[in-house]
Amino acid sequence: MSSVNSINPHRRTLEVDEDEDAPSGSESDVQGSKKSKRPRLNDSQATSLASSSRGYPLRPNINHSGYSSTDYQPGSIVRIKLTNFVTYTSAEFFPGPSLNMVIGPNGTGKSTLVCAICLGLGWGPQHLGRAKDVAEFVKHGCEEATIEIELAADPQARKRNNIVQRNIIRDGNKSTYFINGKKANQKIVVKLAKTYSIQIDNLCQFLPQDKVAEFAGLTPIELLHSTMRAAAPEVMLEWHESLKKLRGQQKQIQAEEASDREMLANYENRQQLQRGDVERMQQRVEIQEKVKVYEAAYPLVKYRDLRVKQKVMATEARTTERELAEMKASAEPALKSVNQKQIYCQRLGKVVENKKEVRRAEGAVYASLKEVESINEQITNLDTQLGDNKKLFVKVQNEKRKTEQMMTTYKHQLEEPPIEFDVIAHNQRGREKKMEIDEIASRIKDFKQEQRDLTEQGTRRNAQINDAKLQLENLASQVGQRNQALSRTFPDTAKAWAWIQQNQDVFESPVYGPPIVECSVKDPRHADLIESLFQRDNFSCFTVQNKRDFGKLQAQLYGTMKLSEITIRTAPVGLDRFKPPATETQLHQLGLEGWALDYMEGPEPVLAMLCDAARLHQTGVSLRETSDEQYSALEKSQISTWVAGKHIYQITRRREYGPGAVSTRVRDVRPAQIWTTQPVDTGLRAELMENIEGWGEEVKAFDQKAQEIQQKIEALRLLVKPLHDEINDLNREKDEKQKAISRYKSLPTKLASEKSSYAEQNERLREIKATQTAMAKKELDLLFEKCQAGLNYAQTVDVLRSCHISQLEAELMHIEANSDFEVLSSEQKEARDRLTAKTEEYKSLNKKAIDAKKECTVLKDTVKQLAQDDPDLMTSITELGQITFEELEANIDSAKAQLEVLAEGNDGLVQEFEARQEKIDKLRQKIDGTAGTLSQLADGIKEIRDKWEPELDKLISEISDAFSHSFEMIGCAGEVSVDKADDFDQWAISIKVKFRAEEELQILDSHRQSGGERAVSTIFYLMALQSLARCPFRVVDEINQGMDPRNERMVHGRMVEIACEERGCQYFLVTPKLLNGLRYHPKMRVMCVASGDYMPDDYNKLDFGKAIQIARAAGIATAAA
């Protein structure tokens, strides 16, 4: 290509050379923020490329792409800025309005740009098919990432471009949004994007790398829906949804109608079968009604018979009553005497039983006694209060005498003259002594500082001597040489390793040092091969065995020691969990001698960490180069990386594009720098010994001078003690005199206070005396009440005595009366027995007459109630006439005999028959109504289909024309149509293609076409939507993977033609590889993403144009149009 534009990642710190799909790091891999093998920007350069992302004023539509603002469709992307996002520390992209080719090797961050577009416009990571949480897109070692996207404005609606910013916060998996510097939320950002018809969730518009297989797996039905979303007006989607809804309702109603008709036929057949049984049941019901009438007539017939019997019983009862009256009249005088005596006994009995007067008298005595006890208790309490009052009086009198003594003392003290004291002179004497002490202390401080300086110099020299001795010892050992290499290459790591060795006890499990000192290569011949597999941080990383130790070490090295170039990793699992992808036999058959892990020695956790980071257990090693046959076999095997001879081979397989999608990366083996055997440096040895001797003499001189200074300090300290004693004496004298003066000044206040207390005490004494007088008066009143209560008690006792005497007299009279009554009763027993017998006879007859009358009344009420409740039944009973009870029973027996002749059958048969008839009538009405509803639904479907189907046919026809044209341009054929099913939710896109002349058009699926042919068909289908789609931009990531060179070249040419020569939307095509001599158009924008070990320190020095010229001169590249 003759012209390219380049955008380089700024300040990228990711150093692992892996495939783009590989994770950029793990939780156990922490790198310092200052560590970088990528080009960095200084502050001025960063300012020139991008403005501040938050709080900036709205800027005019300035773009750095060389295009005018009118070249961009509304909603297309003008600029993308990334900070701490995935692999980028800082990067800014300026895409063109047409076709944007994003190219670069695997692992450089091309797909990161696709992720930024998706997340930056408010959609979630589920549309990328990669990480689950958005926090995983924050660059390792950082807490926050920023995505800033500038969208082209609609000139008719807005003069300035919209700038959308999303800040992703790792802690809590949170995000904040800004639109043109103002805070927003996700819904507002997505709503803004949708106003430009941006559909990140539509694979026809946005096809990221990890969703290519998902797009290929779209069903024809899903493809139709996605196509309409991308290219059809919104109303067509609404029509389609309405048709699916109406068709669903129509199918449901039709199913219900068929079910109703089937049920109606079933009901009618069952009615016909049961009609004969129902008629017999109806005849049986009529007879049962007759039995019911007969049985209901029982009360009336029984009433008539019982009424006659009741009149006879009443006559007999009246006759017996007259005879009983005559017997009572003849026996009345004797009975009267007995009755009177009986009444007299009963009255006396009541008097004897009734003891109210006695209980009342007892209650009065108890109440009088309680009153006396209550008064006694009050008197006792009052005596106690008087005693307490007297004690209080004595206490206040004693306090008053003490107050008088204090007043006399204070008056005598006031008459004495105050102490004289010159405070200024006294303080001046103290300051003079203090100044002498301060002067001596200052001299001692200066001497001590000089002494500390000498000690520190001696300590530093001793440390240097120890280090030099240790270096001398290490010069003769391989371990020492590695420690020297660690200090030279990774100074921060060497400091950290020294601290860890001295503080292993603070960790739960052992912490291992860098592999550069912990590990070694078993055979020096393999040193070059093994070291070439290592990244820089693999040599210097520390290994911990749990997350708690990870946190402690991270806090110490980054937080406390402020070290930057540090990497900490966790051994994920044991070394035994890392299994090679092939057996030893298979490995030897492929021309490899062993696995890289086999040639390493070191602690198992360190080797396990290296297997996780560098895949040592999966990397084959051979000192000899592999043959072509072995290379072909290795490509087809499970081994992805191997080292043979002087080269490292890395295979990348993309299974979603078929078995042919394989790319190989080859690197040269680097000479070993770490695990090598080197001779002892004699010059360094001599220098170290000379330094040890010279530094030892200096340490002796420092010690001698420090001893002299200590003697001077001791002499000065002897002068300080007498001065301190004098100051203490002055301070004691000052305190005593100041306290005496303070006491003298406080005497008037104290005297006034004592006088106030004296007055209060006199007042309290007067109050106590008044209280004592009141208590004495109250005690006299209580004594008087006690006397009165005693008199009342005596009176109640006399009343109680009288009540007891009267009760005894009544009991004697009751005994005499009972004796007289028993004598009279025995004399009149015979007359009483005859009278009792006649009475019982009368009661029996009278009871029968009354019971019969009551039963007649009940029967009469029953008949009346029946006449009210069921007049028809009563009429039927009346029609029976004056039937006798015997005739009634005969009729009932006859009817029951007829019922026995007729089969009883099912009691609910008639009710079932009638209920089923009601259901039949309702079903006929429902079926009649359903026909009208179906007619309305059919009309509604036809109305919408007449609008939707022509538009859909027109849309698919245009897509098919563009799709067919693209295939014709590459000498193949293809067409797109719509499969129209009865149900609108089953309508689908049908894509047919033909890649060879002798073939017929075949449906595109995973069984008929290869992966490359499906990829060609997919990209042509997306390009067919180019002129129809309503979206402002389209993204396709690595769609050309798996294509053969012929198809890739033809597809590229067609894509350039559609995206650049036709007026279409903005296009992003991401790919890690391109063929030579591809078609170029001036409207194309090529964005080359470059990173790696050989990037210049200043990315501005990276000239892609010059690189192309060099490649052409070397015959590597071909000129583009």
Coordinates of N, CA and C in Angstrom, one line a residue, residues 996-1080:
R996 N -19.0 -23.0 -7.3 CA -18.4 -23.7 -8.5 C -19.4 -23.8 -9.6
A997 N -18.9 -23.7 -10.8 CA -19.8 -23.6 -12.0 C -20.7 -24.8 -12.1
E998 N -20.2 -26.0 -11.8 CA -21.0 -27.2 -12.1 C -22.0 -27.4 -11.0
E999 N -22.0 -26.6 -9.9 CA -23.0 -26.8 -8.9 C -24.3 -26.1 -9.1
E1000 N -25.3 -26.5 -8.4 CA -26.6 -25.7 -8.3 C -26.6 -24.8 -7.1
L1001 N -27.5 -23.9 -7.1 CA -27.6 -23.0 -5.9 C -28.0 -23.9 -4.7
Q1002 N -27.3 -23.8 -3.6 CA -27.6 -24.6 -2.4 C -27.8 -23.7 -1.2
I1003 N -28.6 -24.1 -0.3 CA -28.9 -23.3 1.0 C -27.6 -23.3 1.8
L1004 N -27.3 -22.1 2.3 CA -26.1 -21.9 3.1 C -26.2 -22.5 4.5
D1005 N -25.4 -23.4 4.8 CA -25.4 -24.0 6.1 C -24.0 -24.6 6.4
S1006 N -23.9 -25.1 7.6 CA -22.6 -25.6 8.1 C -22.2 -27.0 7.5
H1007 N -23.2 -27.6 6.8 CA -22.9 -29.0 6.2 C -22.5 -28.9 4.8
R1008 N -22.9 -27.9 4.0 CA -22.7 -27.9 2.6 C -21.4 -27.1 2.2
Q1009 N -21.2 -26.0 2.9 CA -20.1 -25.1 2.6 C -19.0 -25.2 3.6
S1010 N -17.8 -24.9 3.1 CA -16.6 -24.8 4.0 C -16.7 -23.6 4.9
G1011 N -15.7 -23.5 5.9 CA -15.7 -22.4 6.8 C -15.4 -21.1 6.0
G1012 N -14.4 -21.2 5.1 CA -14.1 -20.0 4.3 C -15.3 -19.5 3.4
E1013 N -16.0 -20.5 2.8 CA -17.1 -20.1 2.0 C -18.3 -19.5 2.8
R1014 N -18.4 -20.0 4.0 CA -19.4 -19.4 4.9 C -19.0 -18.0 5.3
A1015 N -17.7 -17.8 5.5 CA -17.2 -16.4 5.9 C -17.4 -15.5 4.7
V1016 N -17.2 -15.9 3.5 CA -17.4 -15.0 2.3 C -18.9 -14.7 2.2
S1017 N -19.7 -15.7 2.4 CA -21.2 -15.4 2.3 C -21.6 -14.5 3.4
T1018 N -21.1 -14.6 4.6 CA -21.5 -13.7 5.7 C -21.1 -12.3 5.4
I1019 N -19.8 -12.0 4.9 CA -19.4 -10.7 4.7 C -20.2 -10.1 3.5
F1020 N -20.5 -10.9 2.5 CA -21.3 -10.4 1.4 C -22.7 -10.0 1.8
Y1021 N -23.3 -10.8 2.7 CA -24.6 -10.5 3.2 C -24.6 -9.2 4.0
L1022 N -23.5 -9.0 4.8 CA -23.4 -7.7 5.6 C -23.2 -6.6 4.6
M1023 N -22.4 -6.8 3.6 CA -22.2 -5.7 2.6 C -23.5 -5.4 1.8
A1024 N -24.3 -6.4 1.6 CA -25.6 -6.1 0.9 C -26.5 -5.2 1.7
L1025 N -26.3 -5.2 3.0 CA -27.1 -4.3 3.9 C -26.5 -2.9 3.9
Q1026 N -25.3 -2.7 3.3 CA -24.6 -1.5 3.5 C -25.4 -0.3 3.0
S1027 N -26.0 -0.4 1.8 CA -26.8 0.7 1.2 C -28.2 0.8 1.8
L1028 N -28.6 -0.2 2.5 CA -30.0 -0.2 3.0 C -30.1 0.1 4.5
A1029 N -29.0 -0.3 5.2 CA -29.0 -0.2 6.6 C -29.2 1.3 7.1
R1030 N -29.8 1.4 8.2 CA -30.1 2.7 8.8 C -29.0 3.1 9.8
C1031 N -28.0 2.2 10.0 CA -27.0 2.4 11.0 C -25.9 3.3 10.5
P1032 N -25.3 4.1 11.4 CA -24.2 5.0 10.9 C -22.9 4.3 10.8
F1033 N -22.7 3.2 11.4 CA -21.4 2.5 11.3 C -21.7 1.0 11.4
R1034 N -20.7 0.2 10.9 CA -20.8 -1.2 11.0 C -19.4 -1.8 11.4
V1035 N -19.4 -2.8 12.3 CA -18.1 -3.3 12.8 C -18.0 -4.8 12.5
V1036 N -17.0 -5.3 11.9 CA -16.7 -6.7 11.6 C -15.3 -7.0 12.1
D1037 N -15.2 -8.0 13.0 CA -13.9 -8.3 13.6 C -13.4 -9.7 13.1
E1038 N -12.3 -9.7 12.3 CA -11.6 -11.0 11.9 C -12.6 -11.9 11.1
I1039 N -13.4 -11.3 10.2 CA -14.3 -12.2 9.4 C -13.5 -12.9 8.3
N1040 N -12.3 -12.4 8.0 CA -11.6 -13.0 6.9 C -10.7 -14.2 7.4
Q1041 N -10.8 -14.5 8.7 CA -10.1 -15.7 9.2 C -10.7 -17.0 8.6
G1042 N -9.9 -17.8 8.0 CA -10.4 -19.1 7.5 C -10.6 -19.0 6.0
M1043 N -10.6 -17.8 5.4 CA -10.7 -17.7 3.9 C -9.4 -18.1 3.2
D1044 N -9.6 -18.7 2.0 CA -8.3 -18.9 1.2 C -8.0 -17.6 0.6
P1045 N -6.7 -17.5 0.1 CA -6.2 -16.2 -0.5 C -7.1 -15.7 -1.6
R1046 N -7.7 -16.6 -2.5 CA -8.5 -16.1 -3.6 C -9.8 -15.4 -3.1
N1047 N -10.5 -16.1 -2.1 CA -11.7 -15.5 -1.6 C -11.4 -14.2 -0.8
E1048 N -10.4 -14.2 -0.1 CA -10.0 -13.0 0.7 C -9.8 -11.8 -0.2
R1049 N -9.0 -12.1 -1.3 CA -8.7 -11.0 -2.2 C -10.0 -10.5 -2.9
M1050 N -10.9 -11.4 -3.3 CA -12.1 -10.9 -3.9 C -13.0 -10.2 -3.0
V1051 N -13.1 -10.7 -1.8 CA -14.0 -10.1 -0.8 C -13.5 -8.7 -0.4
H1052 N -12.1 -8.6 -0.3 CA -11.6 -7.3 0.0 C -11.9 -6.3 -1.1
G1053 N -11.7 -6.7 -2.3 CA -12.0 -5.7 -3.4 C -13.4 -5.3 -3.4
R1054 N -14.3 -6.3 -3.2 CA -15.8 -5.9 -3.2 C -16.1 -5.0 -2.0
M1055 N -15.5 -5.2 -0.9 CA -15.7 -4.4 0.3 C -15.3 -3.0 0.0
V1056 N -14.1 -2.8 -0.6 CA -13.6 -1.5 -0.9 C -14.5 -0.8 -1.8
E1057 N -15.0 -1.5 -2.8 CA -15.9 -0.9 -3.8 C -17.2 -0.4 -3.1
I1058 N -17.8 -1.2 -2.2 CA -19.0 -0.8 -1.6 C -18.8 0.3 -0.6
A1059 N -17.8 0.1 0.3 CA -17.6 1.1 1.4 C -17.1 2.4 0.9
C1060 N -16.3 2.4 -0.1 CA -15.6 3.7 -0.5 C -16.2 4.3 -1.8
E1061 N -16.5 3.5 -2.8 CA -17.0 4.1 -4.0 C -18.5 4.5 -3.9
E1062 N -19.3 3.6 -3.2 CA -20.7 3.9 -3.0 C -20.8 4.8 -1.7
R1063 N -21.9 5.5 -1.6 CA -22.1 6.4 -0.5 C -22.8 5.5 0.6
G1064 N -22.0 4.9 1.5 CA -22.5 4.0 2.5 C -22.1 4.5 3.9
C1065 N -22.4 3.6 4.9 CA -22.1 4.0 6.3 C -20.6 3.7 6.5
Q1066 N -20.2 4.2 7.7 CA -18.8 4.0 8.2 C -18.6 2.5 8.4
Y1067 N -17.4 2.0 8.1 CA -17.1 0.5 8.2 C -15.8 0.3 9.0
F1068 N -15.8 -0.6 10.0 CA -14.6 -1.0 10.7 C -14.4 -2.5 10.4
L1069 N -13.2 -2.8 9.7 CA -12.9 -4.2 9.5 C -11.6 -4.5 10.3
V1070 N -11.6 -5.4 11.2 CA -10.5 -5.7 12.1 C -9.9 -7.1 11.6
T1071 N -8.6 -7.1 11.4 CA -8.0 -8.4 10.9 C -6.5 -8.4 11.4
P1072 N -6.0 -9.6 11.7 CA -4.6 -9.7 12.1 C -3.7 -9.9 10.8
K1073 N -4.3 -10.2 9.7 CA -3.5 -10.5 8.5 C -4.1 -10.0 7.3
L1074 N -3.3 -9.6 6.3 CA -3.8 -9.2 5.0 C -2.8 -9.7 3.9
L1075 N -3.3 -9.9 2.7 CA -2.5 -10.4 1.6 C -1.8 -9.2 1.0
N1076 N -0.7 -9.5 0.3 CA 0.0 -8.4 -0.5 C -0.8 -8.0 -1.7
G1077 N -0.6 -6.8 -2.1 CA -1.2 -6.3 -3.4 C -2.7 -6.2 -3.3
L1078 N -3.3 -5.9 -2.2 CA -4.8 -5.8 -2.1 C -5.2 -4.4 -2.7
R1079 N -6.4 -4.3 -3.1 CA -6.9 -3.0 -3.6 C -7.0 -1.9 -2.6
Y1080 N -6.6 -0.7 -3.0 CA -6.6 0.4 -2.1 C -7.4 1.6 -2.7

